[in-house]
XYZ file of C-alpha atoms in Angstrom:
193
model
C -25.097 -2.402 -13.165
C -24.919 0.438 -15.941
C -26.663 3.125 -14.244
C -24.111 2.896 -11.722
C -21.261 2.488 -13.814
C -21.671 6.070 -15.734
C -22.128 7.898 -12.888
C -18.730 6.325 -11.254
C -16.720 6.805 -14.264
C -17.974 10.785 -14.925
C -16.572 11.302 -11.903
C -13.443 9.572 -12.247
C -12.609 11.592 -15.307
C -13.565 14.638 -13.933
C -11.483 14.009 -10.995
C -8.203 12.721 -13.166
C -8.187 15.603 -15.488
C -8.373 18.576 -12.734
C -4.540 19.179 -13.290
C -5.414 19.764 -16.518
C -7.830 21.856 -16.488
C -6.433 24.210 -13.880
C -3.153 24.726 -15.998
C -5.110 24.879 -19.232
C -6.933 28.233 -17.575
C -3.451 29.894 -16.565
C -1.556 32.557 -18.285
C 2.044 31.594 -19.330
C 4.718 31.636 -16.678
C 6.538 34.005 -19.103
C 3.280 36.665 -18.747
C 2.881 36.420 -14.985
C 3.288 40.098 -13.527
C 6.336 40.481 -11.375
C 3.455 41.283 -8.582
C 2.037 37.929 -8.975
C 0.720 37.363 -5.158
C -0.021 34.175 -3.220
C -3.752 35.395 -2.982
C -3.524 35.394 -6.644
C -2.003 32.013 -6.864
C -4.609 30.615 -4.337
C -7.284 32.259 -6.670
C -5.773 30.647 -9.984
C -5.895 27.109 -8.278
C -2.139 26.559 -8.148
C -1.166 23.725 -5.577
C -0.061 26.172 -3.180
C 2.435 25.448 -0.484
C 3.612 27.867 2.268
C 6.971 27.631 4.252
C 7.244 24.119 2.886
C 4.026 22.833 3.297
C 0.924 22.154 1.297
C -1.983 24.756 1.916
C -3.833 24.400 -0.922
C -4.675 21.980 -3.911
C -3.966 18.618 -2.467
C -6.836 17.238 -4.661
C -5.557 18.613 -7.925
C -2.035 17.283 -7.193
C -3.330 13.864 -6.598
C -5.426 13.376 -9.612
C -2.357 14.860 -11.720
C -0.294 11.764 -9.875
C -2.986 9.359 -10.278
C -3.476 10.534 -14.407
C 0.441 10.379 -14.814
C 0.768 7.340 -13.157
C -1.467 5.785 -15.705
C 0.867 7.118 -18.652
C -1.388 10.035 -19.375
C -0.319 13.123 -20.198
C -1.366 16.391 -17.993
C 0.262 19.297 -16.238
C -0.057 21.209 -12.682
C 1.073 24.814 -11.709
C 2.835 24.956 -8.539
C 3.341 27.425 -6.050
C 5.612 27.929 -3.304
C 5.666 30.660 -0.591
C 8.133 31.731 1.726
C 8.092 34.447 4.345
C 11.462 34.869 6.735
C 11.046 33.652 10.588
C 11.205 35.296 13.643
C 14.655 37.381 13.435
C 15.946 36.029 16.271
C 16.745 32.788 15.065
C 19.377 34.136 12.610
C 22.720 36.177 13.192
C 21.767 39.607 12.885
C 24.013 40.208 9.965
C 22.756 37.070 8.194
C 19.026 38.650 8.784
C 19.649 42.088 7.467
C 21.312 40.673 4.155
C 18.258 38.851 3.607
C 15.414 40.374 4.982
C 14.148 42.275 1.504
C 14.105 38.968 -0.189
C 11.184 38.076 1.778
C 8.452 37.124 1.164
C 8.926 35.657 -1.889
C 6.784 33.219 -4.513
C 8.380 31.187 -6.717
C 5.752 29.556 -9.479
C 6.534 26.504 -11.756
C 4.627 24.545 -14.282
C 4.930 20.350 -13.773
C 4.121 18.637 -16.722
C 3.583 15.203 -17.879
C 3.828 14.036 -21.994
C 3.488 10.134 -21.550
C 7.336 9.671 -21.378
C 9.073 12.008 -18.891
C 7.967 14.905 -16.502
C 9.577 18.683 -16.913
C 9.113 21.433 -14.518
C 9.540 24.624 -15.764
C 10.091 28.151 -14.152
C 12.288 31.353 -14.192
C 14.935 32.142 -12.075
C 16.471 35.821 -12.075
C 14.689 36.243 -15.558
C 16.050 33.154 -17.376
C 13.932 29.904 -17.854
C 14.983 26.897 -16.228
C 13.958 23.075 -17.558
C 14.412 19.786 -15.760
C 13.420 16.350 -16.976
C 12.934 13.367 -15.227
C 11.815 9.876 -15.712
C 9.638 9.205 -12.405
C 7.730 11.006 -10.238
C 7.808 8.988 -6.576
C 5.779 9.307 -3.499
C 7.120 8.626 -0.177
C 4.862 8.509 2.967
C 6.217 8.302 6.557
C 7.213 9.092 9.721
C 8.950 12.255 10.677
C 12.599 11.651 10.010
C 13.331 13.093 13.435
C 11.763 12.675 16.810
C 12.166 16.468 17.413
C 10.455 17.281 14.472
C 7.202 19.808 14.865
C 5.355 17.260 12.423
C 4.275 13.894 12.994
C 4.569 12.382 9.849
C 4.604 13.257 5.802
C 3.923 12.759 2.431
C 6.150 14.088 -0.632
C 6.205 13.878 -4.272
C 9.840 14.195 -5.712
C 10.829 14.193 -9.464
C 13.913 11.532 -9.930
C 15.556 9.443 -12.667
C 15.252 6.358 -10.584
C 12.146 4.295 -9.622
C 14.175 2.667 -6.848
C 15.163 5.282 -4.690
C 14.333 5.821 -1.314
C 13.309 8.828 0.629
C 16.184 8.025 3.045
C 18.754 7.776 0.306
C 17.624 10.974 -0.938
C 17.830 12.310 2.639
C 21.393 11.158 2.669
C 22.771 12.268 -0.456
C 21.493 15.954 0.388
C 23.201 15.919 4.095
C 26.340 13.858 2.706
C 29.496 15.716 2.659
C 30.818 13.036 0.265
C 31.246 13.826 -3.134
C 28.732 11.696 -5.378
C 26.273 11.225 -2.910
C 23.733 13.645 -3.845
C 20.576 12.112 -6.116
C 19.518 14.442 -8.599
C 15.969 15.138 -7.471
C 13.470 17.837 -7.092
C 10.952 18.317 -4.517
C 7.422 18.938 -5.700
C 4.991 18.431 -2.976
C 5.105 18.492 0.765
C 2.264 17.395 3.179
C 3.591 17.479 6.653
C 0.676 15.974 9.025
C 0.719 17.749 12.606
C -0.875 16.270 15.461
């Protein structure tokens, strides 16, 4: 029996520490070059999203979630890459005003210190930091029958361990002052049929 436990424990420890090793080998956010690219983010092992859907690093993020859910410290780097859709889907004036801003890449560091989650990034040269007490995992069917995806897995930072994805969505879409619930989406996996 002991022979089986040791290899299984080794695999689990390697899996649980993946997120931390990934971030420890990266240069700091402050030192990222202005021309840091999607290809570099992928080579660096970032958990990468392209146009709102994860394309690399699912195992890294799941290891981060599992490690932090057990109360252990960990960190992971996230990269969000966006391109501009087909110009025919926009008003010509709007497309003209934003076309030079794309493609764009946002890089964030997410860490857990055993007590709280901290997400850091730079926006227009200014460091942005947000702290949250919870990392929630939401799974479900597409919110609309017209959605191009069948189901989703989302991880969201919040300060309420009881809040549902539907409550967060309602807060984002509501025009009522006070309905918005502070949160930050850090991972989205859209499942297509």
